[in-house]
Amino acid sequence: MKNPPHDTGKPLTIGRLARQFGLSRSTLLYYEAEGLLGPAMRTSANYRLYDDSAVQRLKQVAAYRTAGIPVRDIRRMLAKPPGRVTGILERQLEQLNRKIGELREQLRVVVRLLENREHLKKVRAMDKESWVALLRNTGLSEEDMARWHREFERLSPEAHRDFLESLGISGEDVAAIREWSKTL
Amino acid sequence: MKNPPHDTGKPLTIGRLARQFGLSRSTLLYYEAEGLLGPAMRTSANYRLYDDSAVQRLKQVAAYRTAGIPVRDIRRMLAKPPGRVTGILERQLEQLNRKIGELREQLRVVVRLLENREHLKKVRAMDKESWVALLRNTGLSEEDMARWHREFERLSPEAHRDFLESLGISGEDVAAIREWSKTL
DNA sequence: TTGCTCCTCACGTCACGTGAGGTGGC
DNA sequence: TTGCTCCTCACGTCACGTGAGGTGGC
């Protein structure tokens, strides 16, 4: 065994390393500036050369970035003994949860603005599936959606019909949904 | 009638206007620099004075910002004839939808990292409701959650039990859930 | 000699927040 | 005279992307 396990033995230039991870060179330069990882050595022409330990480190970094963890926090995680990062992960969990909530609220506002303008009948290129998915993203449960249909039917029956038809739902099914809306 | 409807007749300084909308002064200065709205006049001491038309404009701006629409887009919306903004709203809808999807994916990765480390038993200060809400934010449907329980029970029954108990679920209910997990 | 990769600055991004240093108003 | 509000710059933020101007390597 000339090489330890997982060691390819070939030092990489920055471009090759970047391509191996689907990242850009400027991303790796940024990580270096932020103290996450750097080259083990340089060539005579000052080219960066990365060894296997950099590859391992970059694996961690890339995984954490995929989780949306800030670079500053990743630096701290790499400095800590492995396994002591639960606190940061939990904090990231809360942050993401909060951000998703905020974006959902914004989505709700946009939908309301579109409704107010009664441009709903102009929703082009959206079918039933994408609308249901969209409304689900706003955090609407099945009951919320039912209430939404009921209110829509009550306030503006024609617009409700137009809307349902614009989703490509058959006239028969539209009638059924509208009847169901009234019974809610 | 001395004043048209909705006109208070009192010009406002920047601080009062900001407070009226729950914004900061620097936000209003930024909007001015970006060409969204400015004062109608200045006092002899160069203080900005905002009239009712600025208030109306700020109402629009604030509403659009609540929807997360970029300032640059808002400027275009204010320039357009009212009612011609559907395109921008629809684009914002797509953007938000996409961002929510990205954050959900990140949330999924964080949850996976926590699971891998088997630090799940350490989830403190989270009850059943917040966990269900959290997992729902990842986009898990009821079926997905069922599969999650089943896999958890299969791979690590003790951790599954610890996890459920950490949520404050009674021993009896825990047993019931675990039995149900096995039948899935 | 020609591309290709690499090098090191420096600047731009988005929506503000935060001083710094100074002046009116009650 | 003392706070309070206001004024105009200027700089910082986060994770890179994009040149600019220049030099090795096959």
Tab-separated table of C-alpha atoms in Angstrom, chain B residues 5-93:
chain	number	residue	atom	x	y	z
B	5	PRO	CA	-60.616	62.393	1.266
B	6	HIS	CA	-57.701	60.666	3.042
B	7	ASP	CA	-55.749	63.880	3.173
B	8	THR	CA	-54.780	64.773	6.714
B	9	GLY	CA	-53.397	68.077	5.574
B	10	LYS	CA	-50.362	67.871	7.846
B	11	PRO	CA	-46.993	67.473	6.121
B	12	LEU	CA	-44.803	64.959	7.935
B	13	THR	CA	-41.113	64.915	8.753
B	14	ILE	CA	-39.217	61.776	7.881
B	15	GLY	CA	-39.215	60.445	11.428
B	16	ARG	CA	-42.978	60.732	11.811
B	17	LEU	CA	-43.619	59.155	8.453
B	18	ALA	CA	-41.291	56.294	9.295
B	19	ARG	CA	-42.975	55.689	12.636
B	20	GLN	CA	-46.402	55.796	11.036
B	21	PHE	CA	-45.393	52.859	8.842
B	22	GLY	CA	-43.211	51.020	11.315
B	23	LEU	CA	-40.170	51.611	9.095
B	24	SER	CA	-36.798	53.188	9.847
B	25	ARG	CA	-35.576	56.542	8.582
B	26	SER	CA	-32.763	54.897	6.697
B	27	THR	CA	-35.298	52.776	4.849
B	28	LEU	CA	-37.085	55.902	3.644
B	29	LEU	CA	-33.780	57.499	2.666
B	30	TYR	CA	-32.955	54.364	0.708
B	31	TYR	CA	-36.308	54.423	-1.087
B	32	GLU	CA	-35.679	58.024	-1.996
B	33	ALA	CA	-32.219	57.238	-3.368
B	34	GLU	CA	-33.763	54.432	-5.407
B	35	GLY	CA	-36.395	56.733	-6.811
B	36	LEU	CA	-39.472	55.252	-5.147
B	37	LEU	CA	-40.717	58.300	-3.277
B	38	GLY	CA	-39.411	61.563	-1.894
B	39	PRO	CA	-40.555	64.628	0.026
B	40	ALA	CA	-42.787	67.195	-1.614
B	41	MET	CA	-40.711	70.048	-0.159
B	42	ARG	CA	-38.116	71.043	2.421
B	43	THR	CA	-38.260	73.365	5.411
B	44	SER	CA	-35.910	76.317	5.688
B	45	ALA	CA	-33.622	74.029	7.708
B	46	ASN	CA	-33.620	71.537	4.848
B	47	TYR	CA	-35.889	69.075	6.674
B	48	ARG	CA	-37.846	66.789	4.339
B	49	LEU	CA	-41.623	67.316	4.364
B	50	TYR	CA	-43.886	64.595	3.029
B	51	ASP	CA	-47.432	65.254	1.885
B	52	ASP	CA	-50.384	62.955	1.425
B	53	SER	CA	-49.328	61.742	-2.001
B	54	ALA	CA	-46.106	60.430	-0.469
B	55	VAL	CA	-48.157	58.620	2.161
B	56	GLN	CA	-50.246	56.992	-0.558
B	57	ARG	CA	-47.160	55.986	-2.479
B	58	LEU	CA	-45.500	54.591	0.622
B	59	LYS	CA	-48.592	52.506	1.275
B	60	GLN	CA	-48.100	50.844	-2.100
B	61	VAL	CA	-44.377	50.434	-1.598
B	62	ALA	CA	-44.768	48.940	1.864
B	63	ALA	CA	-47.398	46.496	0.623
B	64	TYR	CA	-45.172	45.350	-2.211
B	65	ARG	CA	-42.182	45.019	0.099
B	66	THR	CA	-44.321	42.846	2.386
B	67	ALA	CA	-44.708	40.620	-0.629
B	68	GLY	CA	-40.926	40.491	-0.912
B	69	ILE	CA	-40.864	42.236	-4.273
B	70	PRO	CA	-37.435	43.780	-5.025
B	71	VAL	CA	-37.191	47.574	-4.855
B	72	ARG	CA	-36.163	47.754	-8.488
B	73	ASP	CA	-39.329	45.949	-9.542
B	74	ILE	CA	-41.462	48.163	-7.318
B	75	ARG	CA	-40.087	51.204	-9.069
B	76	ARG	CA	-41.210	49.751	-12.385
B	77	MET	CA	-44.621	48.894	-10.972
B	78	LEU	CA	-45.159	52.463	-9.764
B	79	ALA	CA	-44.185	53.774	-13.191
B	80	LYS	CA	-46.606	51.516	-15.025
B	81	PRO	CA	-50.320	52.218	-15.378
B	82	PRO	CA	-52.088	50.520	-12.470
B	83	GLY	CA	-53.294	47.048	-13.331
B	84	ARG	CA	-50.362	46.273	-15.595
B	85	VAL	CA	-48.324	44.672	-12.876
B	86	THR	CA	-49.634	41.126	-13.131
B	87	GLY	CA	-46.521	39.931	-14.896
B	88	ILE	CA	-44.247	41.086	-12.125
B	89	LEU	CA	-46.501	39.588	-9.456
B	90	GLU	CA	-46.504	36.272	-11.250
B	91	ARG	CA	-42.743	36.335	-11.545
B	92	GLN	CA	-42.470	37.054	-7.830
B	93	LEU	CA	-44.763	34.106	-7.201
